[in-house]
Coordinates of C-alpha atoms and ligand atoms in Angstrom, one line a residue:
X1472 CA 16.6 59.0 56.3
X1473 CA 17.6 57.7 52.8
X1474 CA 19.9 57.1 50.3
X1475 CA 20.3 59.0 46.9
X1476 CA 22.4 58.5 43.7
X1477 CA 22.5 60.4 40.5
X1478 CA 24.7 59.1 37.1
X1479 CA 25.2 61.6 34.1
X1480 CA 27.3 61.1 31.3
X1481 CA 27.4 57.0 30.5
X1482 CA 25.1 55.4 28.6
X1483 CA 25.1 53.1 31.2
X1484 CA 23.7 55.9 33.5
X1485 CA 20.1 53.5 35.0
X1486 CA 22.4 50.4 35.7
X1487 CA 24.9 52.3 37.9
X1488 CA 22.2 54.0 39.0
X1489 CA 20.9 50.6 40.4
X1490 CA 24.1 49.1 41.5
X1491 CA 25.2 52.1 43.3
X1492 CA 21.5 52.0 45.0
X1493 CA 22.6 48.6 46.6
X1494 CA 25.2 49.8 48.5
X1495 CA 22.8 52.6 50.4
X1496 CA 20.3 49.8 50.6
X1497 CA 20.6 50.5 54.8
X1498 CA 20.1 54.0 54.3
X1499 CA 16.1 53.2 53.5
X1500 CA 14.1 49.8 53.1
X1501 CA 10.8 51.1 53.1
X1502 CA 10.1 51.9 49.4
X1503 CA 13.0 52.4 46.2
X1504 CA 13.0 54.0 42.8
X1505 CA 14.6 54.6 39.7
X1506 CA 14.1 57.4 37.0
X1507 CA 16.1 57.6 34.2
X1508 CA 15.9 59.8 31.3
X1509 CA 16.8 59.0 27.3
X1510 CA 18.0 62.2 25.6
X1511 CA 17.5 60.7 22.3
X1512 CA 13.7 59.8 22.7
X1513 CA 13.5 62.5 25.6
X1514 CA 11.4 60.5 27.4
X1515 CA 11.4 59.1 31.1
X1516 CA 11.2 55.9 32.6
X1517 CA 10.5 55.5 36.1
X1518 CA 10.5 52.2 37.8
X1519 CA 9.4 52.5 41.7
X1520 CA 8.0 50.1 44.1
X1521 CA 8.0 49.5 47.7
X1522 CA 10.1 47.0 49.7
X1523 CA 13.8 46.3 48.7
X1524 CA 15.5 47.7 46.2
X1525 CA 15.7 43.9 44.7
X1526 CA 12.3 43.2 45.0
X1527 CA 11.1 46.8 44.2
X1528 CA 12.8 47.2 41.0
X1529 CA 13.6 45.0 37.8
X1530 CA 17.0 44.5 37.4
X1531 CA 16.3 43.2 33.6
X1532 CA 14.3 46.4 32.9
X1533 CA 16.9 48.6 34.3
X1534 CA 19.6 47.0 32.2
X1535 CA 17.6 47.6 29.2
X1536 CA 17.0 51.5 29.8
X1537 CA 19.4 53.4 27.7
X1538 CA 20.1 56.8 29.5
X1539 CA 22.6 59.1 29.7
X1540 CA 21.2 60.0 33.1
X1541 CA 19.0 58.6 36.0
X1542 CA 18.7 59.1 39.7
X1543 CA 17.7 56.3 42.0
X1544 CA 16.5 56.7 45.9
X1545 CA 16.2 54.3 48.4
X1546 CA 13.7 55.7 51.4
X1547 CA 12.9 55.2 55.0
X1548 CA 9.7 57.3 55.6
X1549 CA 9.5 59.6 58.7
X1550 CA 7.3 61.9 57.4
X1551 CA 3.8 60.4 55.4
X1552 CA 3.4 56.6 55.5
X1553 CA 5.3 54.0 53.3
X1554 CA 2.6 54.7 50.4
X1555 CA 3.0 53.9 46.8
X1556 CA 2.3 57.5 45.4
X1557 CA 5.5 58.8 48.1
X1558 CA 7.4 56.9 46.7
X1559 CA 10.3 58.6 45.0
X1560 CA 11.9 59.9 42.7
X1561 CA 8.8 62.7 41.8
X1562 CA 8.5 64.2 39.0
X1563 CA 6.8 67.2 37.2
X1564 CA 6.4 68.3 33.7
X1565 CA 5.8 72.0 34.2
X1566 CA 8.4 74.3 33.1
X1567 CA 9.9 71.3 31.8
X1568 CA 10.4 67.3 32.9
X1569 CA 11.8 67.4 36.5
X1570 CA 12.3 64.4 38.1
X1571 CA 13.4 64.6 41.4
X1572 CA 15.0 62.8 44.7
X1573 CA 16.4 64.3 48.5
X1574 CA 17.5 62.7 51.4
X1575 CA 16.1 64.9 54.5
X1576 CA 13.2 66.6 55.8
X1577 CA 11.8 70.2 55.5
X1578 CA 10.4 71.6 59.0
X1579 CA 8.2 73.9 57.7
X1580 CA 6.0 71.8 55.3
X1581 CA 2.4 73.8 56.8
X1582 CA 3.7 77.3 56.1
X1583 CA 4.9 76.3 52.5
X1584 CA 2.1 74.3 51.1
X1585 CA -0.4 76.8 52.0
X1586 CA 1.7 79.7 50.3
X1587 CA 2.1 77.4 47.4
X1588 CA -1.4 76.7 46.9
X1589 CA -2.7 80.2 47.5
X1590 CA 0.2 82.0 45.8
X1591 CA 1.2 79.7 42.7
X1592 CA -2.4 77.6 42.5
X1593 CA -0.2 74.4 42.7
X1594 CA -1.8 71.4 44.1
X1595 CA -0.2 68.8 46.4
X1596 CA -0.7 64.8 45.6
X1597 CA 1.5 62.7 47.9
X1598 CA 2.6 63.4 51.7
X1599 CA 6.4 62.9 50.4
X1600 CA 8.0 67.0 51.2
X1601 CA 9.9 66.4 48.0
X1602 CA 7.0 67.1 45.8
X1603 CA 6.9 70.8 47.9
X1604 CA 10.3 71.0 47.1
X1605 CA 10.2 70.0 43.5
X1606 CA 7.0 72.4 43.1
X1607 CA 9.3 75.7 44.4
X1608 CA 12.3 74.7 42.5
X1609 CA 9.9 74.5 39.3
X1610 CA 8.1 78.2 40.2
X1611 CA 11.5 79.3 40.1
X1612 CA 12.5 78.1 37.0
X1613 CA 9.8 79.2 35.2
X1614 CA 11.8 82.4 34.7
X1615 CA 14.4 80.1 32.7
X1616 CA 11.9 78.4 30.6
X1617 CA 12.6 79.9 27.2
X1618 CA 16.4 81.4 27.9
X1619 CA 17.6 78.7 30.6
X1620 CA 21.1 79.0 32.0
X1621 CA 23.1 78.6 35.4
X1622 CA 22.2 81.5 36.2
X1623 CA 18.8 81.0 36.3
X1624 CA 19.2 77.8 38.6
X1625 CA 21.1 79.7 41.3
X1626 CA 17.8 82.5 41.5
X1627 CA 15.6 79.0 41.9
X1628 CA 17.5 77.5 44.3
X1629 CA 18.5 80.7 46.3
X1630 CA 14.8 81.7 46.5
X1631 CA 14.1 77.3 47.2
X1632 CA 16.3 78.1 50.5
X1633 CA 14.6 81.2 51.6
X1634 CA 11.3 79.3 51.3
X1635 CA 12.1 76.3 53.1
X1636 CA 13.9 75.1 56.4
X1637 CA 15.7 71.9 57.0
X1638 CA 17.9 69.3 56.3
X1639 CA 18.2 68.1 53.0
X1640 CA 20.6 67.1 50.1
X1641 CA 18.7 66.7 46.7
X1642 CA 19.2 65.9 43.1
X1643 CA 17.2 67.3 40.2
X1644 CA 16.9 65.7 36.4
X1645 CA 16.2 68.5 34.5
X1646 CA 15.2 66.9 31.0
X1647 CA 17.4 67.8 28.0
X1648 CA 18.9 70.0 30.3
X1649 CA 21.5 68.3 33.2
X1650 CA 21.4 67.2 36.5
X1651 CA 21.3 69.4 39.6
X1652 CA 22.7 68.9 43.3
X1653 CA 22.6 70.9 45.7
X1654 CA 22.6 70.5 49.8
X1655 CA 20.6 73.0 52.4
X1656 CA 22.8 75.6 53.8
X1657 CA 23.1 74.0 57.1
X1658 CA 24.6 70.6 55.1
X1659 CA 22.9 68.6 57.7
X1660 CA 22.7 65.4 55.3
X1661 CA 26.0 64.3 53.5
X1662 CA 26.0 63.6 49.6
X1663 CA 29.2 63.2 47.4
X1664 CA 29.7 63.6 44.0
X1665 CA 32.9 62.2 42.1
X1666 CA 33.9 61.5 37.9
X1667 CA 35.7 58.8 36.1
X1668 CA 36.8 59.1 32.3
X1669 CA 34.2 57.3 29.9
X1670 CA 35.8 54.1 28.4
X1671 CA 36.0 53.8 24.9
X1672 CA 32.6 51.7 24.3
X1673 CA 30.9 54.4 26.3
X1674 CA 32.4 57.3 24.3
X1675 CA 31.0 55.4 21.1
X1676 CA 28.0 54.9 22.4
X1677 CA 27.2 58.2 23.4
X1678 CA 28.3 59.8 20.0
X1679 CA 29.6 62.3 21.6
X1680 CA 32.5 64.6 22.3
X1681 CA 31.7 63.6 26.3
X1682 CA 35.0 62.8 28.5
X1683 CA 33.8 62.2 31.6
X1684 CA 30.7 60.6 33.6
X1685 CA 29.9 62.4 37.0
X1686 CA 28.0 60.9 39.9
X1687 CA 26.4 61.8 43.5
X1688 CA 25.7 59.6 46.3
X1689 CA 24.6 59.9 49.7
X1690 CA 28.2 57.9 50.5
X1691 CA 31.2 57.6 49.0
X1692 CA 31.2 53.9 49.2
X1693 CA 28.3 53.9 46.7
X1694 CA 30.9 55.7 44.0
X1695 CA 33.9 53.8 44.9
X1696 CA 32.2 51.0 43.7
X1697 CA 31.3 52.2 40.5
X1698 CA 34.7 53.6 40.0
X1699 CA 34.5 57.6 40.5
X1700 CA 37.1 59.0 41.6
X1701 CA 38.3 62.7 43.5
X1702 CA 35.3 61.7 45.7
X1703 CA 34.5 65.2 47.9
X1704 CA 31.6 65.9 49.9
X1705 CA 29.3 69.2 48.7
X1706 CA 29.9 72.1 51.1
X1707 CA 26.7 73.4 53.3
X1708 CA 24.7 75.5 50.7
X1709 CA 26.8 74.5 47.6
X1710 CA 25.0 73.5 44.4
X1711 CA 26.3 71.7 41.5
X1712 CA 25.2 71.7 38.0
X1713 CA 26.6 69.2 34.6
X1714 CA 25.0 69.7 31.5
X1715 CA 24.4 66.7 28.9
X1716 CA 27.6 68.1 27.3
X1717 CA 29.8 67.6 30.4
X1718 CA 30.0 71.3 31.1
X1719 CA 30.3 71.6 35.1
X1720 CA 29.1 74.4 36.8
X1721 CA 29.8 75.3 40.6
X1722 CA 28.5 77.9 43.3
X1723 CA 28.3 78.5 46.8
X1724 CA 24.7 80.3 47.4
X1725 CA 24.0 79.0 50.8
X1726 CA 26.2 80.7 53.9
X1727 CA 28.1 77.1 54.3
X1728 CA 27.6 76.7 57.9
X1729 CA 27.9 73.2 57.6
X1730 CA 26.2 71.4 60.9
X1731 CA 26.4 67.9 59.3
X1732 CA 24.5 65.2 61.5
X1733 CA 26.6 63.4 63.7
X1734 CA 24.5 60.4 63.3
X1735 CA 25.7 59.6 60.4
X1736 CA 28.9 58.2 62.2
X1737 CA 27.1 57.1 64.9
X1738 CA 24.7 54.2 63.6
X1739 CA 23.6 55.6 59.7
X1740 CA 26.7 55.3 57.0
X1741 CA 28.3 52.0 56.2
X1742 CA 31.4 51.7 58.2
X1743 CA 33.5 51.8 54.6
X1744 CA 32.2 55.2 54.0
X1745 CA 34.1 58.5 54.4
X1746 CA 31.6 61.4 55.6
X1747 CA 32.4 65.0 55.3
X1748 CA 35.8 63.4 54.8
X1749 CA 36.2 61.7 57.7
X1750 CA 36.0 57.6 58.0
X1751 CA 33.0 56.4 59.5
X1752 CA 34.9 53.1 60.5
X1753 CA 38.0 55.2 61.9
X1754 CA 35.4 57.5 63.8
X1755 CA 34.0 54.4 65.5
X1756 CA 37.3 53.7 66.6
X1757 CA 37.8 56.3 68.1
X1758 CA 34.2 56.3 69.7
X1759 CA 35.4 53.2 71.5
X1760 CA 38.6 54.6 72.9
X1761 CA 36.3 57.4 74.2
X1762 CA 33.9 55.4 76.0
X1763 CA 36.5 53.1 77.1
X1764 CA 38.7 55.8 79.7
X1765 CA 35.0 57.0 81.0
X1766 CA 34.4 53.1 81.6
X1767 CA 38.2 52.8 83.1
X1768 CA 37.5 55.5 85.7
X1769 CA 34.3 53.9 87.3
X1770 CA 36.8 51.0 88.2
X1771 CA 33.4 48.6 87.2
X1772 CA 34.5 44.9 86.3
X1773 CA 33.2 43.0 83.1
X1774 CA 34.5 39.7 81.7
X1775 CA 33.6 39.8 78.4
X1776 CA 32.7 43.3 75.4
X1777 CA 29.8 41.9 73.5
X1778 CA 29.3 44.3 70.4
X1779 CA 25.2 44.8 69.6
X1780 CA 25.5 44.1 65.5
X1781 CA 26.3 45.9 63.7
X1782 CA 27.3 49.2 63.9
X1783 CA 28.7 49.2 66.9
X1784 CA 31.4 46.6 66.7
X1785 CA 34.9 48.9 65.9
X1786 CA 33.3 50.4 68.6
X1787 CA 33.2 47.6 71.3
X1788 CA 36.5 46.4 69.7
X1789 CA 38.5 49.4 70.7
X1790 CA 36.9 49.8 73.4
X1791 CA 37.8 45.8 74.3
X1792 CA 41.4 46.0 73.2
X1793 CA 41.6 49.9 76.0
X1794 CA 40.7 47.9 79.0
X1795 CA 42.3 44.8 78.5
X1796 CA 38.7 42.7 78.4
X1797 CA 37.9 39.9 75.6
X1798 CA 35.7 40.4 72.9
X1799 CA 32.9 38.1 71.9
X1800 CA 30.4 38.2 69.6
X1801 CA 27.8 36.0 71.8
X1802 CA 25.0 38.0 70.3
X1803 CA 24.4 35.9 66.5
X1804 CA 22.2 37.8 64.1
X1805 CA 20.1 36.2 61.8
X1806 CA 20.4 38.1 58.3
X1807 CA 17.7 36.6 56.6
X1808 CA 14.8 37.0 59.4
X1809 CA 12.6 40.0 58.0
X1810 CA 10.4 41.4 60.2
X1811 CA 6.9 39.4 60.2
X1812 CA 3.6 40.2 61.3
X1813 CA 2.6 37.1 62.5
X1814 CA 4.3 38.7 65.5
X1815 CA 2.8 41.6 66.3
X1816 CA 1.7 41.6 69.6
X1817 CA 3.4 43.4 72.7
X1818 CA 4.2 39.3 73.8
X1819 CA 5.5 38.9 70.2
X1820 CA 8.2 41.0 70.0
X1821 CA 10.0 39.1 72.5
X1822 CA 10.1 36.3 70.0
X1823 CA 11.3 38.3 67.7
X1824 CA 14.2 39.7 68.7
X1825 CA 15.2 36.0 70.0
X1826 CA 14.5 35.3 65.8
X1827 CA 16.3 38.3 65.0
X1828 CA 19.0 37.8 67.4
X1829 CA 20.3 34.5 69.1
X1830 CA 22.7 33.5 71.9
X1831 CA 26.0 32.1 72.4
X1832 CA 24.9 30.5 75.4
X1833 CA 28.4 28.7 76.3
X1834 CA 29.9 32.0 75.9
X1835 CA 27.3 33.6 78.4
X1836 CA 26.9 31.9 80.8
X1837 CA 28.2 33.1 84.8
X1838 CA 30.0 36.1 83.1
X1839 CA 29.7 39.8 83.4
X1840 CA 28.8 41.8 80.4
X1841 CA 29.6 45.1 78.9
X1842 CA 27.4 45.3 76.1
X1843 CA 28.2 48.0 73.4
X1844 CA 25.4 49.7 71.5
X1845 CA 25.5 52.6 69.4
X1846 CA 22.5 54.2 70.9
X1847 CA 19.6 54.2 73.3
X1848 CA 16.9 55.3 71.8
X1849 CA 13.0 54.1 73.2
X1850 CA 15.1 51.6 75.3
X1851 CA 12.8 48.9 74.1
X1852 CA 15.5 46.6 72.4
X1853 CA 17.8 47.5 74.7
X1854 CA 15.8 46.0 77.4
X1855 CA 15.1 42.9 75.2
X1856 CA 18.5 42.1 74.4
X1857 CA 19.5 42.0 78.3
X1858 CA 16.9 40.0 79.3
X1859 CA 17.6 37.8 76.2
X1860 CA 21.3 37.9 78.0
X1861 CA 20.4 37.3 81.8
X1862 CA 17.9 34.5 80.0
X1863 CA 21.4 32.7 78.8
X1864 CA 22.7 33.0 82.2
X1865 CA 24.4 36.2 82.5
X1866 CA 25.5 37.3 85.8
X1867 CA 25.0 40.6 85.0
X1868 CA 24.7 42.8 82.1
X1869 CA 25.8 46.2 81.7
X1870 CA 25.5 48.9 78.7
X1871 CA 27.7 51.3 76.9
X1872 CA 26.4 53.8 74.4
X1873 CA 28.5 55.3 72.0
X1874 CA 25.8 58.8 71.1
X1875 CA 25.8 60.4 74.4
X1876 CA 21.7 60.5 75.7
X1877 CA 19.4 61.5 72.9
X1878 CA 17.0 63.7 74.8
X1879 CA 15.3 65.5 72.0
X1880 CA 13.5 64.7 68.7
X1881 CA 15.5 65.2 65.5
X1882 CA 13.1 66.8 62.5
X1883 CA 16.0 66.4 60.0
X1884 CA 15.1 63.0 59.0
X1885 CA 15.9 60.2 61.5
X1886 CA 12.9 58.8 63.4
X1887 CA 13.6 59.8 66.6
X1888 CA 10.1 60.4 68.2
X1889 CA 8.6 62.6 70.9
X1890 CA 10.8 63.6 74.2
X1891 CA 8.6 61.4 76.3
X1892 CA 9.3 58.0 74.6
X1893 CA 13.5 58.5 74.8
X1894 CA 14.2 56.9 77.3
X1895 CA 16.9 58.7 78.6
X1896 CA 14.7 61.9 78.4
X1897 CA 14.6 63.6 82.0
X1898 CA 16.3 60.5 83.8
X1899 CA 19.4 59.9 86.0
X1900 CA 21.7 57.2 84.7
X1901 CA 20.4 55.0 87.9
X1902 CA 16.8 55.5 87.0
X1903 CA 17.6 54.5 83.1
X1904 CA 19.2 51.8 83.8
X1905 CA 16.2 50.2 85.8
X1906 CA 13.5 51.2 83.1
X1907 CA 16.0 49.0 80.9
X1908 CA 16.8 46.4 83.5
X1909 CA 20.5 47.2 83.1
X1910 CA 23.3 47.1 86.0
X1911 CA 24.7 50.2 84.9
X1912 CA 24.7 52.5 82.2
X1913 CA 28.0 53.9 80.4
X1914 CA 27.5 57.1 78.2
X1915 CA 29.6 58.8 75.8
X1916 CA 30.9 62.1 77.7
X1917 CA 29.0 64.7 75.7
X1918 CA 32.5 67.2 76.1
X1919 CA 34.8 64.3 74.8
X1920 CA 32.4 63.3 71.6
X1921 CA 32.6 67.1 70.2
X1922 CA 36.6 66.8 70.3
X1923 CA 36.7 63.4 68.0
X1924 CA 34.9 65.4 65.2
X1925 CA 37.8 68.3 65.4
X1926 CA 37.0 70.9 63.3
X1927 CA 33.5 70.3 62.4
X1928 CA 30.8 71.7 64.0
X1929 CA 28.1 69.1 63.9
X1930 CA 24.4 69.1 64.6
X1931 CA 23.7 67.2 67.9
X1932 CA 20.6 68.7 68.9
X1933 CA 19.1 65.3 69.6
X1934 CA 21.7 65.5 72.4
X1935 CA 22.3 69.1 73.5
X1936 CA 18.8 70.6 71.9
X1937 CA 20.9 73.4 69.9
X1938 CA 19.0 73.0 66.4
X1939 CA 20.4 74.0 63.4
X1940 CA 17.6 75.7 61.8
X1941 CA 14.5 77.8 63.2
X1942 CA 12.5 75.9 65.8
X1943 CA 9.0 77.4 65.3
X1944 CA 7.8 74.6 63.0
X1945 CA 8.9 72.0 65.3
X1946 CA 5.6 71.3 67.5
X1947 CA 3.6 70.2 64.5
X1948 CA 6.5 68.4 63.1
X1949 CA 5.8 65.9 66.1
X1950 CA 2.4 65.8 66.2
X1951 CA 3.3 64.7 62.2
X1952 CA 5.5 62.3 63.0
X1953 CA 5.2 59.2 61.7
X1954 CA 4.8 55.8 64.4
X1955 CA 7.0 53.1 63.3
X1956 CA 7.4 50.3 65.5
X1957 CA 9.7 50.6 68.0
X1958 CA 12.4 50.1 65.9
X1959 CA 16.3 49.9 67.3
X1960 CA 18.7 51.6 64.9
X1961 CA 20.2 48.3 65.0
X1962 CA 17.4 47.1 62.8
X1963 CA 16.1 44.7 65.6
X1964 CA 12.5 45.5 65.6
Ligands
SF4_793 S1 19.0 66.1 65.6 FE1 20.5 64.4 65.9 S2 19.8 62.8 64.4 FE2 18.9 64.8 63.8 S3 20.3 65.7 62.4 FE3 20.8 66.5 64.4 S4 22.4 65.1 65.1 FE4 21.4 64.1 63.4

């Protein structure tokens, strides 16, 4: 999973670029990068690094970039280790400068890289799928080279989708040209893309006829911050392209069968983001009421709702405020505790979390917990955070998940790994709850989650195993996957 921006338009196109970044810093903390291109010099200049998006790139040389464009990505690796030459954006110089970002994964990586090498005698140097990408799109616009036009992207990108499966939303710099966007056909990853009028500085800066600056994001809350407005979500297969001049073009090529990842209201997008137009904070809400009348009909008696932070507190507070039960926040996290390897060992981690996470004690003690997570995933910090809880006196502690059981791996871009470390994976809710040293386990009915999403059709196969794209590729995609630690979404290692 990660976060992408793109800026066209403003002069001040690398600094948005950066401070728009910051606000999709949870989508990634791995690696960051920004590449912004000068229209005037046509050159590049790429600034990439791993770690924080802080740490990884200079705020002083950003500000001192002047380009009319630039696209920034913030990455969490699932496929290829966190390695400096993965890092993205990519970029290529053949037809033409391409620099390039996506958010997502491709399934069939194997079957593509050998027809690219064999077929188009292109060579592969990173383990990042965006450079397979960014090599197809560039094959087909070779064919645009000397008479380039929008209708030369669409035959790229149209012949890009029948090459590649997955889930992905991606943005292209195409030097001296514009910036593309386009999402798979499936829309499985969100990205939005909004404008704002230029203000009068920028206008004479650019010396240009320009009006408007345009901008895509992985969330909205990433433009509402810069100050685009009519923020919409691409449609499944869409593809968007602005020239320098401001000239937007628009096509559907893809079927638009959007499947968009119900994760992403789950535990991925900032609660202030809207996705596929629908509140992520709102949604949680409503998760809460759900879980609370399946909670209600067990007739099962807690004291206090203790949200796990963050995501899933609108969550635990509607689900609080539907049976009638306090809500306290006993569980303290400690922002600035990054994960360390001086503990690394299996005895470790259970220092850790307690550095990661402390207790209320006062607020613990003799009472009986429903605890409120967003997800089970490996069940590893789930099992850590109720000990930590009976350690603080608990009489008993109890969990509620807001994603019903993830039984099955995702290959779209979210680390879940192989079906034999999910923990809920082939188990009765009595057996899961003593592999996690719970009293009892509350799930989101399966049935009850569709309904809250209305109209939209999204991908769950993590839950109910129906995948959105071909499933041939997706053996090898585990065997591929990457071992982080056992990481909770929560980001409690
Ligand atoms: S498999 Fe699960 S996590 Fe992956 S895209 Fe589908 S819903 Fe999202």
């Amino acid at each position: 999973m990660c976060g992408i921006i793109g800026i066209i338009g403003t002069p001040n196109a690398a600094k948005e670029s950066y401070l728009g970044l910051m606000m999709l810093q949870h989508r990634g903390q791995d690696s960051a990068g920004i590449l912004a291109y000068d229209k005037n010099t046509h050159t590049f200049s790429l600034e990439k690094n791993l770690g924080h998006i802080s740490s990884a790139i200079s705020e002083q040389k950003i500000q001192e970039i002047p380009a009319a464009s630039a696209l920034g990505h913030t990455r969490y690796s699932t496929i290829g280790k966190a390695l400096l030459k993965d890092i993205q954006p990519l970029h290529i110089n053949y037809p033409f400068g391409i620099g390039m970002v996506h958010n997502g994964n491709i399934v069939n990586t194997e079957e593509v890289s050998k027809k690219l090498i064999a077929e188009n005698q292109r060579f592969l140097f990173t383990n990042n799928d965006l450079e397979l990408m960014m090599n197809i799109l560039a094959e087909g616009l070779i064919a645009g080279k000397t008479d380039f036009n929008f209708d030369k992207i669409k035959t790229a990108v149209q012949s890009l989708y029948q090459e590649i499966q997955g889930g992905y939303s991606s943005l292209t710099l195409l030097a001296g040209k514009g910036m593309l966007a386009f999402k798979d056909p499936n829309g499985i990853r969100p990205m939005v893309w909004g404008k704002r009028e230029l203000t009068l500085e920028e206008k004479e800066k650019n010396q240009s006829s320009l009006q408007f600056a345009y901008a895509f994001a992985s969330e909205s809350n990433a433009l509402q911050l810069l100050g685009y407005e009519n923020i919409q979500e691409l449609a499944a297969g869409e593809i968007i392209f602005i020239e320098e001049n401001g000239k937007v073009h628009q096509a559907q090529l893809g079927e638009n069968r959007p499947r968009p990842c119900m994760f992403e209201w789950i535990y991925f997008a900032n609660a202030d983001s809207k996705i596929w137009n629908k509140s992520v904070y709102q949604l949680r809400l409503k998760f809460g009421q759900a879980l609370a009348s399946s909670i209600q009909a067990t007739e099962a008696q807690f004291d206090i709702v203790v949200p796990v932070p963050d995501t899933s507190r609108p969550s635990a507070i509607a689900l609080s405020e539907n049976l009638n039960i306090p809500y306290r926040e006993v569980l303290i996290k400690n922002r600035y505790a990054q994960r360390t390897f001086i503990l690394n060992s299996q005895k470790d981690r259970d220092k850790m979390i307690k550095l990661k996470l402390s207790v209320v004690k006062e607020e613990v003690a003799g009472k009986n917990i429903l605890l409120v997570d967003d997800s089970i995933v490996r069940g590893t910090t789930s099992k850590r955070i109720i000990k930590l809880l009976k350690q603080n006196g608990a009489a008993s502690v109890s969990i509620a998940s807001t994603c019903p059981p993830i039984i099955s791996p995702c290959f779209y871009g979210i680390d879940f790994p192989t079906p034999q470390e999910l923990v809920a994976s082939g188990k009765s809710l009595k057996e899961l709850a003593l592999a996690i040293d719970a009293d009892h386990v509350f799930y989101m009915d399966i049935e009850k989650f569709k309904s809250l999403f209305e109209e939209l059709n999204t991908c769950m196969a993590c839950v109910d195993k129906d995948y959105p794209t071909q499933t041939n590729h997706l053996d090898t995609m585990i065997n591929k996957r990457v071992q982080h630690e056992p990481s909770h979404l929560s980001g409690i290692y």
